[in-house]
Each structure stands twice: as structure tokens, then as C-alpha cells.
Amino acid sequence: MSRAWTHAVPWLPILGMQWLTCLCMTNAAEPQVFRTFMPEAGPSAFGVVLGPDLALCYDDLRGGVNQVWLGSLDLTPTFQAKINQPATIKGTVFYKEGKVQPLRVNDATKAPERRFKGYRYDKNAVIFHYTLDGVAIRETLRASDEGHGMMRSWSVPEGVALFFHAETQPDAHVTFDGGEEIAPGVWRHVGQSGKSFMMVIKPRSKS
Amino acid sequence: MRKTAITLIPLALASLALANTYEIEEIPLPKEMSPELSGVAFTPSGKLVVVNRHGEVWITADAKSGPWRRFAFGLHEPLGVLALSEEEILVTQRPELTRLRDTNGDGRADHYETVNDDWCVTDNWHEFTFGLRLDRDGEFILSTGLPDVAGEINTRFPRVPLHMEKVHQEAKPSPGRYEGWVMKVSRDGRMTPLASGFRAAAGVGVSPDGDIFVTDQQGDYIATSTLVHVRPGRFYGHAASLKWRDDYRGPVDLEMLTQLRTPEAVALPHGTMGGSPGEPVWDTTGGKFGPFAGQVFIGDFTKLISRVFLEKVAGEYQGACFPFIRDAVGLAAIQANSGADNLTIPAGKDGLKYFRDVPPRTGTPLRPGNMRMAFAPDGSLYVAQTTRGWGQGDGLQRIVWTKKTPVEIAKMEVTRDGFRLTFTTAMEAAQLRDAKTYRLGRFRFLYLPKGSPRVDETLAEITGIRVAADHRSVELAVRDLQPGHIYELELEHLRSVGGGLVENPQAFYTLTRLLDGRTFTGPMSEPRIIAEQKANGVPDPEAGRRIYGTFCVICHQPDGKGGALPGTADTPATLVAANFTLRDAGSPLSKPDIELLKIITDGAPGKPMPPFGSVLKPDEIRDVLAYLRAAFGETNHSSSIQR
């Protein structure tokens, strides 16, 4: 991403839209993660701003990226309310997931026990850490180069088979790399040193 | 990455004197920081760390002039912070205990590690997670609040199995495990549930001896806030969380709950001693904060910081609480209010009618919302304030002792036959010997699922006065000293040898145990003294004012304006509590008495207003309405309230 942008200050919390120059500048192309009340998500999900016009809801309890949209994330309702109000999605949603625990380890048919372990920022990306049936998984989210799509990649221990149940996306163009489709919509990746399983999500209108 | 650094324009600190013994200073915050501060701590090297409800962590080496650096952001309403170092800070956010680490040395956290999240979350607004302190073993202590049925409970993709079947039978349910508990978490992330029975244990503290305490907030079951000594395995009164005990075989009735319940160490009588207490902090300054070393200071949501003296009696903690800083109205107002409350209740359109001859208070510069506090290395007390939806006032203040000795009751201890008062300085001997100096009464709170009125109020007769030779302490012998009661003491114009009046002439001793270990054996859920019927059938607005100060003021506010948070283009305003001062058609007080009496009795469906029919008697509800009409209603309104 070539465009430099600053983070939105918290009292103007329409994130991804109001790119204000303020004293607390951050580096360019840096994602921002906000744990909050998100619509259509489990408790304490994440609003993730990946770029000036790209945001998503990450719901660890359901099992991953719930929605991706072109636009911004408005935290104003949450920050003002005494009785909780979810954040607002401002923009056009082009990707949605609804399947509970679409990621599986070693058995494509068994929903795993998922435990959240945290996240970290790294080189214009945010990396979520969790375990599936005790197997440590790292999932990296970053904006695609042109800023209108996103890349999602998983790292799993060597020899562990990771399965992903993809859903039909009428408004998104979705491609996979590093895995094989073993059944319609079911992808498999086996952990191997230096290799990861990648998913690229772009809005159809802009792909 | 560049560091997030904010340089403050140097500001002259507003230094506001309080009786010349303590000063309250305003700490300027950078305009980039949301002032809804919900945690304050110091690093081992003395740097100040604050968190706010927007989810940020900020650090500065110099609170007076900055610069401040934003260390972390995006946390879900953190309400506690512990700074192990400048590079490693722990926070309690709603869903988890989180370790924030700066691993690349740029001054900003880049690693947000989940230390533990082994409890239920449902996104309910009242489901706060509180903390954070280290116990004597170096493990983290935190607590969880119960949800509130006035808000939504998010049942999508629950983290732990939900038990929704009882949710709407309780105002504050515990739909998932360990909601309403105090827990500890080891450094490597293993959680151990410690104790149950809490409604909203908003303040977590650990004494210098390593004992764990929490403040729990008033409401159903126990109608006053409390300071509780937390012992593993015990149950402290709010029934909803009991079902998550391993030995639970429920359901349990009130009798069994009563047997299981461990009482609080110190009650903080609702109204007089605040509404919703925050974090208890121990004065470990070694005298830098004045003559109260070893005592506990507790901020409150109201404009109050209280002070607690603890002693062990028959192996358990109990003790006394005192106002430390609060809206100053003095003894006359306390007396005018019949000792029942000291909140800023408005006089209404009839001027000072409800304060009788009490002059308007000048107030204290202390803001409300004093939920988090920490002692600085220099011995001053930092107070982090947040009030969202319950009033106005956010920010950071600091309280500094001026080195002048305050004239105060330093301690109130139980003796074989009464109480011993120890003062911070020598007092006027003749006054100490005069029985008219002391007004002592007692009362207790019932233990009931839906509110627990204050009952069995009587005066306590002082039968003997023994003054110490140094005139710094006095022993009061009391007739029929009764365990299980709260003893309320007021001092009448008592002065020190130097002529100074006692600044806070009021104390409440929670006498759970006598020195010989005897405890209350009577019914915990029934009064012993049956209140006399009022002689006439006319509602009493003065009685209603006191009830308003106890039960209503926290939501409806002293000025009766209630609260509603502004909406946006996409979200409606959030009603918090009705505004009694509105005058348009459909406004609260435009409704007929019969409708208002029903709302107070049964609650307002779909709104946060809870039912008070099981808490207040019909006469008392009429008294409250009489007060509302008198204080906030139209001048020409003619009420038809009748007994």
C-alpha cells in the first residue's frame, strides 16, 4: 500500500473514513484492531480496519472473518452508550461467512474446540493466534496491494491438516493458494515448513 | 513505527483547597485522550499509566506536563490496569485478562496476549470485568459483574454454555459460568474461581498483608454497597452466581442462602456513604498521605471518597467507614436529613424546604465517578473518574496532603462494651466527657432477593464515657450492644484542643461480631422492630426525599433530570432514567398519580426502571411520589395522592 494514512482519533471514531492528521500519528498502512460490540457477531468480536476504505468483523467465537466491507467502522454508538450499542458498519459488505467453525484440523467433519490466544501487529498486518483442538494456528490478515481486497493466510504446524469450509460469495471473488479443494468448497492444507495457506478476497465489482 | 507522543501545553494546575488539609489538583489530559478514565496505576519506576473506556492505555513520566504516550488501543472497555513494567502491562477488558507487550521497543504494544478468558461473556452492558491486583502469591485477582436484564444478552456463539432459563427471574442474572465471581489467574494463565455471590464487585484490592477485598455494589439481595473480605469457597449473598459452584445442587431457598452467606467486612451505607464504590486502595505511603497509614480509601461514583478502618474480631475482618472527602454539608445537614443520607438532593421549587435551615453547600472540587485510585510514589492519591450514563464528570485528579493534620476520627474500634474512638489529634476534654457530643444509633439491612430495606433503626444509649489521659481517644460504653447491626455515630461540634472542628463527624461501624465472637441470631430477612403506623394518612414528602436519596438518585440524579445519551443519525438516544423536570405532554410528571404509583411499584416495561413494590411499602411509594411532585412538579399541580 503506497498511501500513508493516520489513525483516527478516538473521539472521531468513524474508523477508516476520517483520516485525520493529528499529533498521534501512526505509520502508514497499519491495521487497527478494536475489540468491541459488533453487529451480527458473538460477544466481544473484533472490528478490524485494514485500510482507508476496507474493514472487517473478526469473530473468534464463530470462527473467523464474519464480514468484509468497503467503507469504515463507526464506534460512536459504542463509545457513547451506557447500555451497550454495537459499532456500525459503514459501507458495502462484499464478503460474509456464517458457518460455525469453518476451520477444522485433521478431520474436516468435526467442529473443533477453538481457544483465542491473542493477536499482534506485524508489518502492515495483524496476526490472530488461536488453537483448534489444541493445535496452534496463526492467521494473518492484511489488505491487498490495491487496498480494496484482503489477504488471509494461515500457518499451521508441520504435518497438521487444516480444512476450510468455504461458502459461496455472490459479491466477492475468492481465490485460494497453497491448498487443494477436496470437495466442493472444502479446502485442505497440510502444514509444511515455510508454506502457508492463503485466501484472497476481493469485491467482484472491483476485481 | 513512530512513537505516539503527545506534548501537553504546560498548564497551571488548578489547586483547590479542601479544609486546608488536603488539596485536590486537576491533572490535565491531552486532548487526544478520551477522559473516561477507568484505570490508573504506576510502573515500578514510577511512571503513570491510565486506561480509558475507549480502550486505550496511556503512559507518562510527568503527570503535570507530559508528554503522554499512547501504549495500546482497541481494548474492550478495560476497567483495570497493572503495570509490571513500562513494556509489560496487564489489563482486564470485558472478555479477558490481557497482557500487552512492546516487543520491538518502539514504545507501543504490538502483542495483545490473552492470559485467560475462562468465564462467560454475553455483550450485556452491565457485564463488566473488574480488577486488577496481584495477590500475595503474585497471581492476578479480578472479578466479574452480573448482566442486567434492561440490556440485551447476546446469545450468538457463546464462549461457554449459557443457562438462560432463569435470566428473566432475576434483575441481575448469571447466565454463564463465573459471572458474579472473584477469580485469580496465575502468571501462566490458569484461572481459579475463588468466591461467588457478587452483584458487581467493581473494586478489587489486596491488603498489604495479602488479603483480597472487593467492593460490591448495592442492589438486589443487599441494598447497600459493601467492602468484602474474599475467602476462597465462600458465598457473599447475591444468589445468581451460586450455581457455578462445583457443589451446587440447587435450587436453594432464602433460608439456605442465609446460612451460606458470609457477611461483608464493612457496609458502606447507601446514600450517606455513596452509591457505587470503586477500587479500595491501602495507604502504604508510610505517612506521606497523612495520619491514616494502613487504612483503606475507597472512591465512589458520587462525589465521595470514603475511608475504612479494619480490625480483626474473632478471626474475621470488620470495622468502620468514614467520609474522607464528600460534598460538604456538615453536621447540620446530616441532622436535618435525620442522619439518613447526605446526597445532594435538590431543594426543589420550594427553596430549601427539604434542607430546612441548611445553607446551600459550596461543594467539593472532587468530581463524581471516582472508580479507580492509586497512590503515587510521592504519596499523593490519583483518582481516575468515569461516569458514563450515570452523571457528568470524567478525568483525572490527584489528592495531596498539605502536611496539616486533619481533625478526624482516626479509628473506631469495638470494645467489650461499646466503642473506642481515636482521633488524629488531642480533643477538647470537656466535650469528650459530655454525652451530648455523641449521637449513636443503629440499624441493619435485611437480606432479601428484591431489595433489603434499612430496618430496626433505634438510638443506642451511651451509658459511660472514659476519656484517655492524652485526650486523643475515648471509650463509649453502650447499652445492649447488638451484633449484626451497623452503628452510626455523629459528633456534635466536637473540636480539637487547637479549636478545629472534626471535618467528617460521622462514622458507621459494621458490628458483625462482638469481641467474644457472638453474632446476630435473629431473622436476617425480617425486621425485629415493627414500624409504627403513621398517625395521619397524608404522604410525607420529607420521608419521600430520604427514600429518593437511597433508591432513586443514582439513576434519576439529584436534580431529577435523569439521563439520556444523545443518539446519532443512525442510533436513537438511550434512555437511562426519566427526566422529572420535563413539562411537555407525556412527560413523566404529567402522568396521573395512579399511573406513576404503578410504575414505581411494578417498574417500567422495556425500560431500565426496576420494580420497587417488593422493596418499598405502599405508603413509602406514595411518599416518594409526593416528593417528586413537590421537588420537581408544576407549582400548580394538585396531587390526589391519598393513603
Tab-separated table of C-alpha atoms in Angstrom, chain A residues 6-13 22-28 30-46 59-63 66 74-86 88 90 97-100 114-124 129, chain B residues 1-7 31-34 36 53-56 58 70 73-77 93-96 98 108-114 116-118 121-126 128 150-152 154 156-159 177 388-390 555 565-568 570-572 574-576 608:
chain	number	residue	atom	x	y	z
A	6	THR	CA	-3.011	8.149	10.046
A	7	HIS	CA	-5.205	6.507	12.595
A	8	ALA	CA	-8.467	8.081	13.539
A	9	VAL	CA	-8.531	9.757	16.885
A	10	PRO	CA	-10.883	8.068	19.326
A	11	TRP	CA	-13.415	10.838	19.713
A	12	LEU	CA	-13.964	10.829	15.980
A	13	PRO	CA	-14.298	7.117	15.793
A	22	CYS	CA	-3.224	14.553	14.444
A	23	LEU	CA	-0.380	14.507	16.916
A	24	CYS	CA	-0.691	10.799	17.480
A	25	MET	CA	0.208	9.663	14.008
A	26	THR	CA	0.939	6.077	13.282
A	27	ASN	CA	2.839	4.662	10.404
A	28	ALA	CA	1.294	4.137	7.017
A	30	GLU	CA	-1.008	-0.043	9.740
A	31	PRO	CA	-4.065	-2.105	10.603
A	32	GLN	CA	-6.089	-1.274	13.662
A	33	VAL	CA	-7.935	-3.781	15.804
A	34	PHE	CA	-10.841	-2.758	18.015
A	35	ARG	CA	-12.426	-5.303	20.301
A	36	THR	CA	-15.998	-4.194	20.807
A	37	PHE	CA	-19.689	-4.976	20.367
A	38	MET	CA	-20.015	-5.913	16.683
A	39	PRO	CA	-23.305	-6.441	14.850
A	40	GLU	CA	-24.295	-9.991	13.909
A	41	ALA	CA	-21.363	-11.411	15.836
A	42	GLY	CA	-20.628	-13.232	19.040
A	43	PRO	CA	-19.693	-11.311	22.192
A	44	SER	CA	-16.617	-9.095	22.141
A	45	ALA	CA	-15.805	-9.570	18.492
A	46	PHE	CA	-13.240	-7.508	16.626
A	59	ASP	CA	-15.441	-13.126	15.299
A	60	ASP	CA	-13.297	-15.631	17.072
A	61	LEU	CA	-16.299	-17.285	18.714
A	62	ARG	CA	-17.984	-18.072	15.394
A	63	GLY	CA	-14.677	-18.844	13.818
A	66	ASN	CA	-17.698	-12.625	9.567
A	74	ASP	CA	-18.176	3.620	13.333
A	75	LEU	CA	-17.591	3.153	17.037
A	76	THR	CA	-19.536	6.240	18.050
A	77	PRO	CA	-22.619	4.365	19.295
A	78	THR	CA	-20.494	2.096	21.448
A	79	PHE	CA	-18.408	4.888	22.894
A	80	GLN	CA	-21.427	6.995	23.805
A	81	ALA	CA	-23.825	4.437	25.166
A	82	LYS	CA	-24.341	3.464	28.766
A	83	ILE	CA	-26.436	0.495	27.731
A	84	ASN	CA	-24.425	-1.206	25.062
A	85	GLN	CA	-24.799	-0.347	21.416
A	86	PRO	CA	-22.868	-2.218	18.737
A	88	THR	CA	-21.868	0.348	12.991
A	90	LYS	CA	-20.449	1.998	7.266
A	97	GLU	CA	-19.274	-16.064	6.480
A	98	GLY	CA	-21.925	-17.762	8.550
A	99	LYS	CA	-20.731	-21.296	9.082
A	100	VAL	CA	-19.769	-22.016	12.659
A	114	ARG	CA	-11.356	-23.102	19.489
A	115	ARG	CA	-9.476	-21.030	22.083
A	116	PHE	CA	-8.410	-17.487	21.440
A	117	LYS	CA	-4.830	-16.624	22.376
A	118	GLY	CA	-4.439	-13.008	21.274
A	119	TYR	CA	-3.124	-11.015	18.377
A	120	ARG	CA	-0.153	-8.980	17.344
A	121	TYR	CA	0.736	-6.356	14.807
A	122	ASP	CA	3.430	-7.152	12.274
A	123	LYS	CA	4.495	-5.469	9.033
A	124	ASN	CA	1.188	-3.934	7.946
A	129	HIS	CA	-3.407	-16.538	17.403
B	1	MET	CA	6.844	2.771	13.712
B	2	ARG	CA	6.888	6.205	15.185
B	3	LYS	CA	6.057	6.631	18.807
B	4	THR	CA	2.721	8.060	19.707
B	5	ALA	CA	3.714	11.054	21.710
B	6	ILE	CA	1.599	13.906	22.895
B	7	THR	CA	3.178	17.014	24.313
B	31	LYS	CA	-6.944	16.431	24.054
B	32	GLU	CA	-6.303	13.275	22.096
B	33	MET	CA	-7.174	11.137	25.113
B	34	SER	CA	-10.742	10.248	25.999
B	36	GLU	CA	-13.337	8.445	30.625
B	53	ARG	CA	-13.239	3.140	28.426
B	54	HIS	CA	-12.469	3.727	24.766
B	55	GLY	CA	-9.882	1.027	25.189
B	56	GLU	CA	-6.634	2.948	25.284
B	58	TRP	CA	-1.544	5.885	28.042
B	70	ARG	CA	-0.428	6.006	23.780
B	73	PHE	CA	-5.664	0.915	21.899
B	74	GLY	CA	-8.665	-1.094	20.749
B	75	LEU	CA	-9.325	-2.873	24.048
B	76	HIS	CA	-12.887	-3.677	25.006
B	77	GLU	CA	-13.720	-1.311	27.831
B	93	GLN	CA	-11.035	-5.917	29.448
B	94	ARG	CA	-14.620	-7.146	29.193
B	95	PRO	CA	-13.840	-10.524	27.632
B	96	GLU	CA	-10.428	-11.366	29.058
B	98	THR	CA	-4.775	-9.374	28.535
B	108	ARG	CA	3.785	0.852	21.703
B	109	ALA	CA	2.270	-2.506	22.476
B	110	ASP	CA	2.413	-4.776	19.478
B	111	HIS	CA	1.418	-8.005	21.209
B	112	TYR	CA	-2.001	-8.373	22.837
B	113	GLU	CA	-1.848	-11.755	24.552
B	114	THR	CA	-4.893	-13.446	26.051
B	116	ASN	CA	-7.186	-16.011	30.457
B	117	ASP	CA	-10.803	-15.846	29.342
B	118	ASP	CA	-12.400	-18.754	31.208
B	121	VAL	CA	-19.385	-13.009	28.223
B	122	THR	CA	-22.620	-12.014	26.530
B	123	ASP	CA	-22.017	-8.388	25.484
B	124	ASN	CA	-24.502	-7.213	28.101
B	125	TRP	CA	-23.765	-3.638	29.108
B	126	HIS	CA	-23.587	-4.409	32.829
B	128	PHE	CA	-18.146	-5.610	33.380
B	150	ALA	CA	-32.525	-3.975	30.953
B	151	GLY	CA	-29.976	-4.637	28.223
B	152	GLU	CA	-29.595	-7.297	25.605
B	154	ASN	CA	-26.041	-11.739	23.125
B	156	ARG	CA	-24.772	-15.871	19.446
B	157	PHE	CA	-21.831	-18.252	19.510
B	158	PRO	CA	-21.464	-18.404	23.319
B	159	ARG	CA	-17.984	-18.964	24.649
B	177	ARG	CA	-20.138	-19.609	34.477
B	388	ARG	CA	-20.848	7.413	31.517
B	389	GLY	CA	-24.623	7.473	31.663
B	390	TRP	CA	-24.735	7.962	35.414
B	555	CYS	CA	-30.294	6.984	38.124
B	565	LEU	CA	-27.465	9.755	25.987
B	566	PRO	CA	-27.657	11.553	22.689
B	567	GLY	CA	-28.300	9.478	19.637
B	568	THR	CA	-26.779	9.773	16.226
B	570	ASP	CA	-28.434	6.062	12.945
B	571	THR	CA	-28.970	5.324	16.605
B	572	PRO	CA	-31.718	6.563	18.881
B	574	THR	CA	-30.531	5.829	25.017
B	575	LEU	CA	-32.908	6.417	27.871
B	576	VAL	CA	-31.187	5.973	31.193
B	608	PRO	CA	-34.335	0.353	32.897
